[in-house]
Coordinates of C-alpha atoms in Angstrom, one line a residue:
X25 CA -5.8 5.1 -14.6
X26 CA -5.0 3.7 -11.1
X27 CA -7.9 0.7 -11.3
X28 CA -6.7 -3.0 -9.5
X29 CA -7.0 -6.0 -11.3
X30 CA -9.1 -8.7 -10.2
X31 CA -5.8 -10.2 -9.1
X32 CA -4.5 -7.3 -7.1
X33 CA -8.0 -6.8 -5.4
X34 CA -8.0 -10.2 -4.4
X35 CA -4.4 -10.5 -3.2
X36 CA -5.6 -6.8 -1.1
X37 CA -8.5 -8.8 0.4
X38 CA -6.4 -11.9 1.6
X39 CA -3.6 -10.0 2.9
X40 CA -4.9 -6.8 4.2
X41 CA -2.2 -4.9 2.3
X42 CA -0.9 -4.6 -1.2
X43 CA 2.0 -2.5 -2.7
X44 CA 1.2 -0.5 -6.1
X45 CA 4.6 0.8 -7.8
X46 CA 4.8 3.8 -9.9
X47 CA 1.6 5.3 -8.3
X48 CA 3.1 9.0 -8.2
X49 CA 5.3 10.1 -10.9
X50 CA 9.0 11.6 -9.6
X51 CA 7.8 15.0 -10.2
X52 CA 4.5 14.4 -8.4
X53 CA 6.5 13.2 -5.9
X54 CA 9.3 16.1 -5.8
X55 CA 6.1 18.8 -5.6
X56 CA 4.7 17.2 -2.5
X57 CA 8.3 17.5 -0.9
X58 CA 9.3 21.0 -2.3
X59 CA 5.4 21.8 -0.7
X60 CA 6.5 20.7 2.9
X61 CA 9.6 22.0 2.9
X62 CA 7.6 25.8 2.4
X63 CA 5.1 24.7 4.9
X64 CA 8.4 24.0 7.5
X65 CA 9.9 26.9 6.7
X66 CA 6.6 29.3 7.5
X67 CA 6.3 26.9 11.2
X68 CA 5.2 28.8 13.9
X69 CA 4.4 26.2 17.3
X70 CA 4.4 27.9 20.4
X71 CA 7.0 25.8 22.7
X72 CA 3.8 24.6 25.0
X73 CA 2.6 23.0 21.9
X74 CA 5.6 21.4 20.8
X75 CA 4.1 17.8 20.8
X76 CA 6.4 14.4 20.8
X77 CA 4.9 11.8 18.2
X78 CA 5.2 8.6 20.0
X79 CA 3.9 4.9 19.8
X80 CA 4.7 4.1 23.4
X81 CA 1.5 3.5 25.2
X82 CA 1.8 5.3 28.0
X83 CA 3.8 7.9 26.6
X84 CA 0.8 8.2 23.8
X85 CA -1.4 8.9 26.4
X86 CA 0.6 11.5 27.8
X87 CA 2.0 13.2 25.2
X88 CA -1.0 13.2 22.5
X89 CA -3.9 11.9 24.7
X90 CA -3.7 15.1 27.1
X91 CA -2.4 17.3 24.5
X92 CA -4.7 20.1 22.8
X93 CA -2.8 20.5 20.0
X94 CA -3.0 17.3 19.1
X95 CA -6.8 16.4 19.9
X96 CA -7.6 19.9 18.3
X97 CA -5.5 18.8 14.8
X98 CA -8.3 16.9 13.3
X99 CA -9.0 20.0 10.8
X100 CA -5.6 22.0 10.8
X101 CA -1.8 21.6 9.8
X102 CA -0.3 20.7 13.1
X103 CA 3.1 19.5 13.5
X104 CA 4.6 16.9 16.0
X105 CA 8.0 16.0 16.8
X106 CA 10.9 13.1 17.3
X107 CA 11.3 12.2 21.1
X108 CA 14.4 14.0 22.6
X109 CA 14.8 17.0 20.3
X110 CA 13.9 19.6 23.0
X111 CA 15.5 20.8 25.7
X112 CA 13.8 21.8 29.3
X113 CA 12.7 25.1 28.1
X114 CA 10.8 23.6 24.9
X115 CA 14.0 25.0 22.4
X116 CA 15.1 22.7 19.4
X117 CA 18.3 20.4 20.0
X118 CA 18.4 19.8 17.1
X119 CA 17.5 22.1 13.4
X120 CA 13.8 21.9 13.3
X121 CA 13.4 20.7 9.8
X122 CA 15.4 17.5 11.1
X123 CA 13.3 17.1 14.5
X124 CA 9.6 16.7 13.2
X125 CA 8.2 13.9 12.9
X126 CA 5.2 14.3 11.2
X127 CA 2.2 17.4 9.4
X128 CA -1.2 15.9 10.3
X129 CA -3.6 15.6 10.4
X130 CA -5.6 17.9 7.3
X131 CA -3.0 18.6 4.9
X132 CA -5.7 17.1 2.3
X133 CA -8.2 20.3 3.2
X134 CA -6.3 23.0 4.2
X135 CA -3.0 22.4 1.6
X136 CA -3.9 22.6 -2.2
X137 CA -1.4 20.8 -3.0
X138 CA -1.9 17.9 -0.9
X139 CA -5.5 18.4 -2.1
X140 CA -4.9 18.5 -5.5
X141 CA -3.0 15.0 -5.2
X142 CA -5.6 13.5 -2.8
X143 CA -8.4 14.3 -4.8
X144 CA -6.8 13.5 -8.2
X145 CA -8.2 11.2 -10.6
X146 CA -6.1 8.3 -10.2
X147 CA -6.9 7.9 -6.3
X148 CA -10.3 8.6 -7.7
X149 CA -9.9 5.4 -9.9
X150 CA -8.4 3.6 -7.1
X151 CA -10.9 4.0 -5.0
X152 CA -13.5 3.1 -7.3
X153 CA -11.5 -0.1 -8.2
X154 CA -12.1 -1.1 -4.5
X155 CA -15.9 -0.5 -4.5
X156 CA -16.0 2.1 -2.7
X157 CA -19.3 3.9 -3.4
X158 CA -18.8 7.4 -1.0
X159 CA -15.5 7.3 0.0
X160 CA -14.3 10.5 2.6
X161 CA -11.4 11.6 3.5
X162 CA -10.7 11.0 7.7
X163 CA -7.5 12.1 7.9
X164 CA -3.7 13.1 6.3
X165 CA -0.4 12.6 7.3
X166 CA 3.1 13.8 6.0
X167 CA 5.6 11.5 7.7
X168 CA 9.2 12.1 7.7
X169 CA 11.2 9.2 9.6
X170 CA 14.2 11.1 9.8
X171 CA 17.7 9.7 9.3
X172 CA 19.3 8.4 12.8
X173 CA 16.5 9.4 15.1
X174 CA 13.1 8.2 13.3
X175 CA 11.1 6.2 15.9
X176 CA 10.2 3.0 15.8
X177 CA 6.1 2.4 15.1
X178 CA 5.0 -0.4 17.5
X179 CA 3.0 -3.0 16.0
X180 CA -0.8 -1.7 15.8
X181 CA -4.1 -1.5 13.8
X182 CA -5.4 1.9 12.4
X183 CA -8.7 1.0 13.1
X184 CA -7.3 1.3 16.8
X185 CA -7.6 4.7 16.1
X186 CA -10.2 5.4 13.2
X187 CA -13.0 2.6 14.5
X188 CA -16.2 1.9 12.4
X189 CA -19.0 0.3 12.8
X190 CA -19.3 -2.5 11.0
X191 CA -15.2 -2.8 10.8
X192 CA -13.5 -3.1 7.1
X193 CA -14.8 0.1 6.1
X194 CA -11.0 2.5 6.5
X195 CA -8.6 2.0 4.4
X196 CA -4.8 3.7 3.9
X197 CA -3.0 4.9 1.4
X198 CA 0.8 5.0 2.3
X199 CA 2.7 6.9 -0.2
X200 CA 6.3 6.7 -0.8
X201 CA 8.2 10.2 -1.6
X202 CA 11.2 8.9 -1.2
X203 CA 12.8 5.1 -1.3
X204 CA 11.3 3.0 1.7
X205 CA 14.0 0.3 3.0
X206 CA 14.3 -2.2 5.8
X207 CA 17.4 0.0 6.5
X208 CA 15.1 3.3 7.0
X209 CA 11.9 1.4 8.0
X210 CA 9.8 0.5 5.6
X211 CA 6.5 -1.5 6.9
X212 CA 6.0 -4.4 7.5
X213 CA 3.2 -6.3 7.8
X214 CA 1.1 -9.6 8.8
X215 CA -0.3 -11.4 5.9
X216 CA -4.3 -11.7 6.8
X217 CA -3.8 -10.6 9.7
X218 CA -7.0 -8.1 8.7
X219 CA -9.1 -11.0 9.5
X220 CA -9.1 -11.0 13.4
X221 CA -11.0 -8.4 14.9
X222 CA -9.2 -4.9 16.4
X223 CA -7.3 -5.9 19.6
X224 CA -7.3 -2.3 21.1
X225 CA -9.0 0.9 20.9
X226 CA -8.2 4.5 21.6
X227 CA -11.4 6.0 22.8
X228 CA -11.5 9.3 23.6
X229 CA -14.0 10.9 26.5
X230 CA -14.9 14.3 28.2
X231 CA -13.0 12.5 31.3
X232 CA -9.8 12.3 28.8
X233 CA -8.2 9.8 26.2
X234 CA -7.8 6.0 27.6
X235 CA -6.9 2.8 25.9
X236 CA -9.9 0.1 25.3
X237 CA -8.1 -3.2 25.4
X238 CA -4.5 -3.7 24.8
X239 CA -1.9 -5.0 22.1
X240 CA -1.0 -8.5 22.1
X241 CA 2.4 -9.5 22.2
X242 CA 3.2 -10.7 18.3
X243 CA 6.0 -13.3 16.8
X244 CA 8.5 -10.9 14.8
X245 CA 8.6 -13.9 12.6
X246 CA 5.0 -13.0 11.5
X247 CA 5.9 -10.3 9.7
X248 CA 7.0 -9.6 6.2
X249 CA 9.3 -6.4 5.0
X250 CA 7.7 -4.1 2.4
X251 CA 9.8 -2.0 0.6
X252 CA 8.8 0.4 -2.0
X253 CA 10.5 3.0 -4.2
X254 CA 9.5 6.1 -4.3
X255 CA 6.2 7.2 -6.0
X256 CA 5.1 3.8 -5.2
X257 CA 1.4 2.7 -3.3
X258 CA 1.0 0.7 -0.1
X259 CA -2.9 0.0 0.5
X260 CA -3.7 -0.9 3.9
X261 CA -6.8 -2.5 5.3
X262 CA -7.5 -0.4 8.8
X263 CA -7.4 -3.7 10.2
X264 CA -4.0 -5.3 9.3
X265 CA -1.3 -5.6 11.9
X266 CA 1.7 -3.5 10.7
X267 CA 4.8 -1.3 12.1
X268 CA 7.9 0.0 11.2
X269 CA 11.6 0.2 12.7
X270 CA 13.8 3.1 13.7
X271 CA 15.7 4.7 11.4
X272 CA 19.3 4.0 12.3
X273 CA 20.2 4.7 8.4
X274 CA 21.6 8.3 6.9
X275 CA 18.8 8.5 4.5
X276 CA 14.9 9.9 5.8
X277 CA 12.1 7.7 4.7
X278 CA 9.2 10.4 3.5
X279 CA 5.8 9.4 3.0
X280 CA 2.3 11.3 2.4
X281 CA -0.5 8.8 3.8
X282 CA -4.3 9.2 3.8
X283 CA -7.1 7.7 5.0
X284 CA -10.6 6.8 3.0
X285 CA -13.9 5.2 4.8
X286 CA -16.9 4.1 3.1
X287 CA -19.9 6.4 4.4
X288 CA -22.1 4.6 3.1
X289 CA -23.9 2.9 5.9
X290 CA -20.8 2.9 8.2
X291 CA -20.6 4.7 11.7
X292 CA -18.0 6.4 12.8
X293 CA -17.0 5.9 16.2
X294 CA -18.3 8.6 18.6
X295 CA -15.3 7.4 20.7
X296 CA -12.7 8.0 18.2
X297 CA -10.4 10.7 18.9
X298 CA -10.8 12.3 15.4
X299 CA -14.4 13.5 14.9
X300 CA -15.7 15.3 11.7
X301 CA -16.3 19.7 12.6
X302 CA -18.4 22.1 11.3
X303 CA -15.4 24.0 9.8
X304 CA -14.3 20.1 8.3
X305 CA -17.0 17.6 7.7
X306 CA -15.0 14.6 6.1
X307 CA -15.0 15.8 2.6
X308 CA -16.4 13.7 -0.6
X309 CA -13.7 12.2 -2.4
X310 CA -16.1 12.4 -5.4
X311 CA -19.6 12.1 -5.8

């Protein structure tokens, strides 16, 4: 069972984020890993689709905003990569198992195993736990942050990027697959910082992706550290203010995250960039 207490709920609702330890077991964990590493080593991208991963604004824009691969990756296994590991002609710099970035952004459909664990009871139970009464799946991400060159996420909101109408309604689960440390950039967070509205939106149009809105410039003060060790939980509110450092360490921070809204009477943004297909409506996480 994966229910919250009455404490933990109410320590999720004024903070906008709570850690749950011992969420995975080490060989849950260890399965999810040995997975990617087969889905790496059968990875086909054709060099013009060799997309960076960035947080950068205008970089964002550029790299995902006009790229297909990305825009298109809403119902596939598509893989992005760290800033600088390609050369001129689109070749690796670097061994490509240590240049990606991130698997996104439907390992939870198109994976078994990642849909075995997304789908499994105890996120079942946890979902329930936060009254969620037809949760779907929006997205899944398998995040690497590899030792020495894993970039830095910028401060932001994830309902910057997965908007509802009302807001509240998207929530995160960030898993830990391996130790997550200040050294190899863990999150960090701003207490309640779920409480003030979304300060920027990526809106996507059939003139191209823009920015709606922009990031204000926050204290570092504000934010707390938030390690966890591996197989361990962070739940995020989509509108908590969070980011992460680079990864200057030797040791790679992985993490399998996914993303649950509430369907029932929410909207999901027209605007958003990520928009439900006839090959992949956002599944039922039960029903």
């Amino acid at each position: 069972m994966a229910c919250l207490s009455p404490l933990q709920l109410q320590k999720f609702q004024d903070d906008g984020f709570l850690v749950l330890e011992g969420f995975l077991s080490l060989d849950e964990c260890a399965a999810l890993q040995q997975r990617i590493a087969t889905l790496m080593a059968e990875m086909e991208v054709p060099k013009h689709c060799r997309t960076v991963f960035t947080t950068q604004k205008e970089e964002q824009l550029r790299a995902q905003g006009a790229s297909d691969y990305f825009l298109s990756s809403g119902d596939k296994i598509h893989f992005f990569f760290e800033k600088d590991v390609f050369n001129e002609k689109g070749e690796f710099l670097v061994p490509p198992e240590k240049s990606i970035n991130k698997i996104g952004h439907a390992l939870h459909a198109q994976d078994p195993v990642f849909k075995s664990v997304t789908h499994s009871p105890k996120v079942q139970d946890l979902a329930r736990s936060l009254g969620l009464q037809k949760p779907v799946v929006v997205q899944s991400m398998y995040i690497f942050k590899q030792p020495g060159i894993g970039g830095e996420v910028l401060p932001h909101q994830d309902a910057t990027f997965l908007y509802t109408e009302p807001l509240g309604r998207v929530v995160g689960l960030w898993i830990a697959l391996e130790d997550a440390t200040p050294e190899n950039g863990c999150l960090w967070f701003i207490p309640g910082s779920h409480t003030c509205g979304v300060a920027r939106r990526f809106i996507r149009s059939p003139d191209g992706t823009s920015f709606l809105g922009s990031e204000p410039e926050r204290d570092d003060c504000l934010f707390v550290p938030t390690p966890v060790r591996r197989g361990g939980l962070v739940l995020i509110h989509g509108e908590v203010v969070h980011k992460s450092t680079q990864n200057l360490s030797d040791r790679s921070r992985h993490a399998y995250t996914v993303h649950l809204m509430e369907a029932e009477g929410t909207v999901w943004s027209p605007e958003n960039w990520l928009q439900p297909t006839a090959k992949l409506p956002f599944p039922r996480l039960y029903t």
